[in-house]
Amino acid sequence: MTTRYQIIGALIAIVALATTAWHVNAAANDRDAAIRSLAAMENRVDDLAGRLANANGRLRRDHTEAQDVRASKILAQIALDQHHAQLAMTEADRDQSAQVRDAKNAEVVVVQQCLDGAGRALDALERHDPVATTAALQS
């Protein structure tokens, strides 16, 4: 009977060992699958880190370009303001020149009137007309 119990015990031990081996093999397969998944995740993390670095680089470039555009806009506004100031100064100079011209034209008219009066006075003087000479000089 002992051998029968020994055989049964041995069979139970073999079944237990086979079950354990089967579980160990499944655990090893699961561990290998987990290692592959971890490696795949690490690759994805590395890929995402690279993409993030590229995106950060583009963001820095875009930020720099935006600053350049703002600076260019400010410089253009300053140049425009300077042109407007120069235009205002030119218009003021033009207006002043027109006033001087008008004043000179008025002086020319007065001088012309004086010359015309002097000419009439000379004509009257040559005609020996003292009244007309005096009137021409007074006008």
PDB file of C-alpha atoms in Angstrom:
ATOM      1  CA  MET A   1       0.000   0.000   0.000  1.00  0.00           C
ATOM      2  CA  THR A   2       2.818   2.193   0.572  1.00  0.00           C
ATOM      3  CA  THR A   3       3.769   2.069  -3.052  1.00  0.00           C
ATOM      4  CA  ARG A   4       0.268   2.907  -4.060  1.00  0.00           C
ATOM      5  CA  TYR A   5       0.334   5.946  -1.805  1.00  0.00           C
ATOM      6  CA  GLN A   6       3.768   6.754  -3.047  1.00  0.00           C
ATOM      7  CA  ILE A   7       2.583   6.538  -6.628  1.00  0.00           C
ATOM      8  CA  ILE A   8      -0.442   8.716  -5.870  1.00  0.00           C
ATOM      9  CA  GLY A   9       1.812  11.141  -3.999  1.00  0.00           C
ATOM     10  CA  ALA A  10       4.249  11.120  -6.878  1.00  0.00           C
ATOM     11  CA  LEU A  11       1.432  11.747  -9.359  1.00  0.00           C
ATOM     12  CA  ILE A  12       0.106  14.593  -7.213  1.00  0.00           C
ATOM     13  CA  ALA A  13       3.630  15.978  -6.998  1.00  0.00           C
ATOM     14  CA  ILE A  14       4.047  15.678 -10.780  1.00  0.00           C
ATOM     15  CA  VAL A  15       0.695  17.410 -11.381  1.00  0.00           C
ATOM     16  CA  ALA A  16       1.639  20.088  -8.861  1.00  0.00           C
ATOM     17  CA  LEU A  17       5.048  20.534 -10.491  1.00  0.00           C
ATOM     18  CA  ALA A  18       3.491  20.646 -13.965  1.00  0.00           C
ATOM     19  CA  THR A  19       0.929  23.204 -12.812  1.00  0.00           C
ATOM     20  CA  THR A  20       3.652  25.249 -11.151  1.00  0.00           C
ATOM     21  CA  ALA A  21       5.803  24.997 -14.285  1.00  0.00           C
ATOM     22  CA  TRP A  22       2.851  26.030 -16.390  1.00  0.00           C
ATOM     23  CA  HIS A  23       2.212  29.056 -14.086  1.00  0.00           C
ATOM     24  CA  VAL A  24       5.931  29.911 -14.049  1.00  0.00           C
ATOM     25  CA  ASN A  25       6.007  29.715 -17.846  1.00  0.00           C
ATOM     26  CA  ALA A  26       2.891  31.937 -18.074  1.00  0.00           C
ATOM     27  CA  ALA A  27       4.458  34.378 -15.596  1.00  0.00           C
ATOM     28  CA  ALA A  28       7.671  34.436 -17.659  1.00  0.00           C
ATOM     29  CA  ASN A  29       5.621  35.098 -20.797  1.00  0.00           C
ATOM     30  CA  ASP A  30       3.726  37.861 -18.974  1.00  0.00           C
ATOM     31  CA  ARG A  31       7.051  39.314 -17.739  1.00  0.00           C
ATOM     32  CA  ASP A  32       8.448  39.242 -21.296  1.00  0.00           C
ATOM     33  CA  ALA A  33       5.280  40.903 -22.600  1.00  0.00           C
ATOM     34  CA  ALA A  34       5.553  43.536 -19.847  1.00  0.00           C
ATOM     35  CA  ILE A  35       9.219  44.157 -20.764  1.00  0.00           C
ATOM     36  CA  ARG A  36       8.261  44.577 -24.433  1.00  0.00           C
ATOM     37  CA  SER A  37       5.438  46.944 -23.469  1.00  0.00           C
ATOM     38  CA  LEU A  38       7.822  48.912 -21.259  1.00  0.00           C
ATOM     39  CA  ALA A  39      10.336  49.149 -24.094  1.00  0.00           C
ATOM     40  CA  ALA A  40       7.566  50.278 -26.463  1.00  0.00           C
ATOM     41  CA  MET A  41       6.418  52.865 -23.929  1.00  0.00           C
ATOM     42  CA  GLU A  42       9.987  54.088 -23.463  1.00  0.00           C
ATOM     43  CA  ASN A  43      10.263  54.452 -27.259  1.00  0.00           C
ATOM     44  CA  ARG A  44       7.011  56.404 -27.331  1.00  0.00           C
ATOM     45  CA  VAL A  45       8.181  58.592 -24.435  1.00  0.00           C
ATOM     46  CA  ASP A  46      11.470  59.221 -26.264  1.00  0.00           C
ATOM     47  CA  ASP A  47       9.544  60.033 -29.448  1.00  0.00           C
ATOM     48  CA  LEU A  48       7.227  62.383 -27.550  1.00  0.00           C
ATOM     49  CA  ALA A  49      10.204  64.009 -25.834  1.00  0.00           C
ATOM     50  CA  GLY A  50      11.750  64.634 -29.263  1.00  0.00           C
ATOM     51  CA  ARG A  51       8.494  66.068 -30.570  1.00  0.00           C
ATOM     52  CA  LEU A  52       8.204  68.250 -27.488  1.00  0.00           C
ATOM     53  CA  ALA A  53      11.762  69.512 -27.976  1.00  0.00           C
ATOM     54  CA  ASN A  54      10.950  70.320 -31.626  1.00  0.00           C
ATOM     55  CA  ALA A  55       7.736  72.069 -30.611  1.00  0.00           C
ATOM     56  CA  ASN A  56       9.617  74.072 -27.971  1.00  0.00           C
ATOM     57  CA  GLY A  57      12.196  75.054 -30.595  1.00  0.00           C
ATOM     58  CA  ARG A  58       9.457  76.177 -32.990  1.00  0.00           C
ATOM     59  CA  LEU A  59       7.764  78.059 -30.162  1.00  0.00           C
ATOM     60  CA  ARG A  60      11.009  79.881 -29.312  1.00  0.00           C
ATOM     61  CA  ARG A  61      11.535  80.732 -33.003  1.00  0.00           C
ATOM     62  CA  ASP A  62       7.935  81.927 -33.330  1.00  0.00           C
ATOM     63  CA  HIS A  63       8.320  84.011 -30.168  1.00  0.00           C
ATOM     64  CA  THR A  64      11.527  85.553 -31.520  1.00  0.00           C
ATOM     65  CA  GLU A  65       9.887  86.220 -34.884  1.00  0.00           C
ATOM     66  CA  ALA A  66       6.907  87.822 -33.119  1.00  0.00           C
ATOM     67  CA  GLN A  67       9.288  90.084 -31.188  1.00  0.00           C
ATOM     68  CA  ASP A  68      11.030  90.983 -34.452  1.00  0.00           C
ATOM     69  CA  VAL A  69       7.678  91.775 -36.075  1.00  0.00           C
ATOM     70  CA  ARG A  70       6.676  93.955 -33.093  1.00  0.00           C
ATOM     71  CA  ALA A  71      10.028  95.764 -33.231  1.00  0.00           C
ATOM     72  CA  SER A  72       9.652  96.283 -36.988  1.00  0.00           C
ATOM     73  CA  LYS A  73       6.154  97.618 -36.463  1.00  0.00           C
ATOM     74  CA  ILE A  74       7.409 100.055 -33.822  1.00  0.00           C
ATOM     75  CA  LEU A  75      10.247 101.197 -36.113  1.00  0.00           C
ATOM     76  CA  ALA A  76       7.819 101.633 -38.997  1.00  0.00           C
ATOM     77  CA  GLN A  77       5.506 103.691 -36.762  1.00  0.00           C
ATOM     78  CA  ILE A  78       8.454 105.862 -35.674  1.00  0.00           C
ATOM     79  CA  ALA A  79       9.466 106.388 -39.313  1.00  0.00           C
ATOM     80  CA  LEU A  80       5.866 107.239 -40.210  1.00  0.00           C
ATOM     81  CA  ASP A  81       5.678 109.709 -37.322  1.00  0.00           C
ATOM     82  CA  GLN A  82       8.940 111.306 -38.493  1.00  0.00           C
ATOM     83  CA  HIS A  83       7.587 111.591 -42.048  1.00  0.00           C
ATOM     84  CA  HIS A  84       4.393 113.191 -40.712  1.00  0.00           C
ATOM     85  CA  ALA A  85       6.481 115.645 -38.667  1.00  0.00           C
ATOM     86  CA  GLN A  86       8.611 116.461 -41.722  1.00  0.00           C
ATOM     87  CA  LEU A  87       5.454 116.912 -43.786  1.00  0.00           C
ATOM     88  CA  ALA A  88       3.991 119.249 -41.152  1.00  0.00           C
ATOM     89  CA  MET A  89       7.238 121.254 -41.107  1.00  0.00           C
ATOM     90  CA  THR A  90       7.266 121.416 -44.913  1.00  0.00           C
ATOM     91  CA  GLU A  91       3.647 122.574 -44.968  1.00  0.00           C
ATOM     92  CA  ALA A  92       4.436 125.222 -42.326  1.00  0.00           C
ATOM     93  CA  ASP A  93       7.424 126.375 -44.402  1.00  0.00           C
ATOM     94  CA  ARG A  94       5.212 126.464 -47.502  1.00  0.00           C
ATOM     95  CA  ASP A  95       2.575 128.494 -45.673  1.00  0.00           C
ATOM     96  CA  GLN A  96       5.217 130.896 -44.371  1.00  0.00           C
ATOM     97  CA  SER A  97       6.708 131.197 -47.873  1.00  0.00           C
ATOM     98  CA  ALA A  98       3.237 131.938 -49.247  1.00  0.00           C
ATOM     99  CA  GLN A  99       2.765 134.640 -46.613  1.00  0.00           C
ATOM    100  CA  VAL A 100       6.162 136.170 -47.465  1.00  0.00           C
ATOM    101  CA  ARG A 101       5.306 135.969 -51.172  1.00  0.00           C
ATOM    102  CA  ASP A 102       1.938 137.625 -50.568  1.00  0.00           C
ATOM    103  CA  ALA A 103       3.614 140.346 -48.483  1.00  0.00           C
ATOM    104  CA  LYS A 104       6.210 140.922 -51.225  1.00  0.00           C
ATOM    105  CA  ASN A 105       3.463 141.003 -53.848  1.00  0.00           C
ATOM    106  CA  ALA A 106       1.654 143.606 -51.746  1.00  0.00           C
ATOM    107  CA  GLU A 107       4.911 145.588 -51.506  1.00  0.00           C
ATOM    108  CA  VAL A 108       5.322 145.323 -55.271  1.00  0.00           C
ATOM    109  CA  VAL A 109       1.777 146.616 -55.737  1.00  0.00           C
ATOM    110  CA  VAL A 110       2.496 149.540 -53.389  1.00  0.00           C
ATOM    111  CA  VAL A 111       5.804 150.295 -55.126  1.00  0.00           C
ATOM    112  CA  GLN A 112       4.064 150.015 -58.524  1.00  0.00           C
ATOM    113  CA  GLN A 113       1.364 152.417 -57.303  1.00  0.00           C
ATOM    114  CA  CYS A 114       4.092 154.803 -56.054  1.00  0.00           C
ATOM    115  CA  LEU A 115       5.895 154.581 -59.389  1.00  0.00           C
ATOM    116  CA  ASP A 116       2.627 155.149 -61.240  1.00  0.00           C
ATOM    117  CA  GLY A 117       1.919 158.164 -59.018  1.00  0.00           C
ATOM    118  CA  ALA A 118       5.439 159.482 -59.541  1.00  0.00           C
ATOM    119  CA  GLY A 119       5.054 158.967 -63.277  1.00  0.00           C
ATOM    120  CA  ARG A 120       1.755 160.897 -63.269  1.00  0.00           C
ATOM    121  CA  ALA A 121       3.426 163.606 -61.171  1.00  0.00           C
ATOM    122  CA  LEU A 122       6.292 163.867 -63.682  1.00  0.00           C
ATOM    123  CA  ASP A 123       3.793 164.055 -66.541  1.00  0.00           C
ATOM    124  CA  ALA A 124       1.860 166.781 -64.713  1.00  0.00           C
ATOM    125  CA  LEU A 125       5.112 168.567 -63.881  1.00  0.00           C
ATOM    126  CA  GLU A 126       6.131 168.498 -67.563  1.00  0.00           C
ATOM    127  CA  ARG A 127       2.729 169.938 -68.449  1.00  0.00           C
ATOM    128  CA  HIS A 128       3.330 172.636 -65.818  1.00  0.00           C
ATOM    129  CA  ASP A 129       0.207 171.590 -63.893  1.00  0.00           C
ATOM    130  CA  PRO A 130       1.040 172.069 -60.182  1.00  0.00           C
ATOM    131  CA  VAL A 131      -2.400 170.956 -58.964  1.00  0.00           C
ATOM    132  CA  ALA A 132      -2.210 167.639 -60.864  1.00  0.00           C
ATOM    133  CA  THR A 133       1.411 167.206 -59.770  1.00  0.00           C
ATOM    134  CA  THR A 134       0.446 167.661 -56.103  1.00  0.00           C
ATOM    135  CA  ALA A 135      -2.570 165.370 -56.436  1.00  0.00           C
ATOM    136  CA  ALA A 136      -0.456 162.657 -58.136  1.00  0.00           C
ATOM    137  CA  LEU A 137       2.185 162.848 -55.388  1.00  0.00           C
ATOM    138  CA  GLN A 138      -0.461 162.660 -52.634  1.00  0.00           C
ATOM    139  CA  SER A 139      -2.109 159.626 -54.158  1.00  0.00           C
TER     140      SER A 139
END
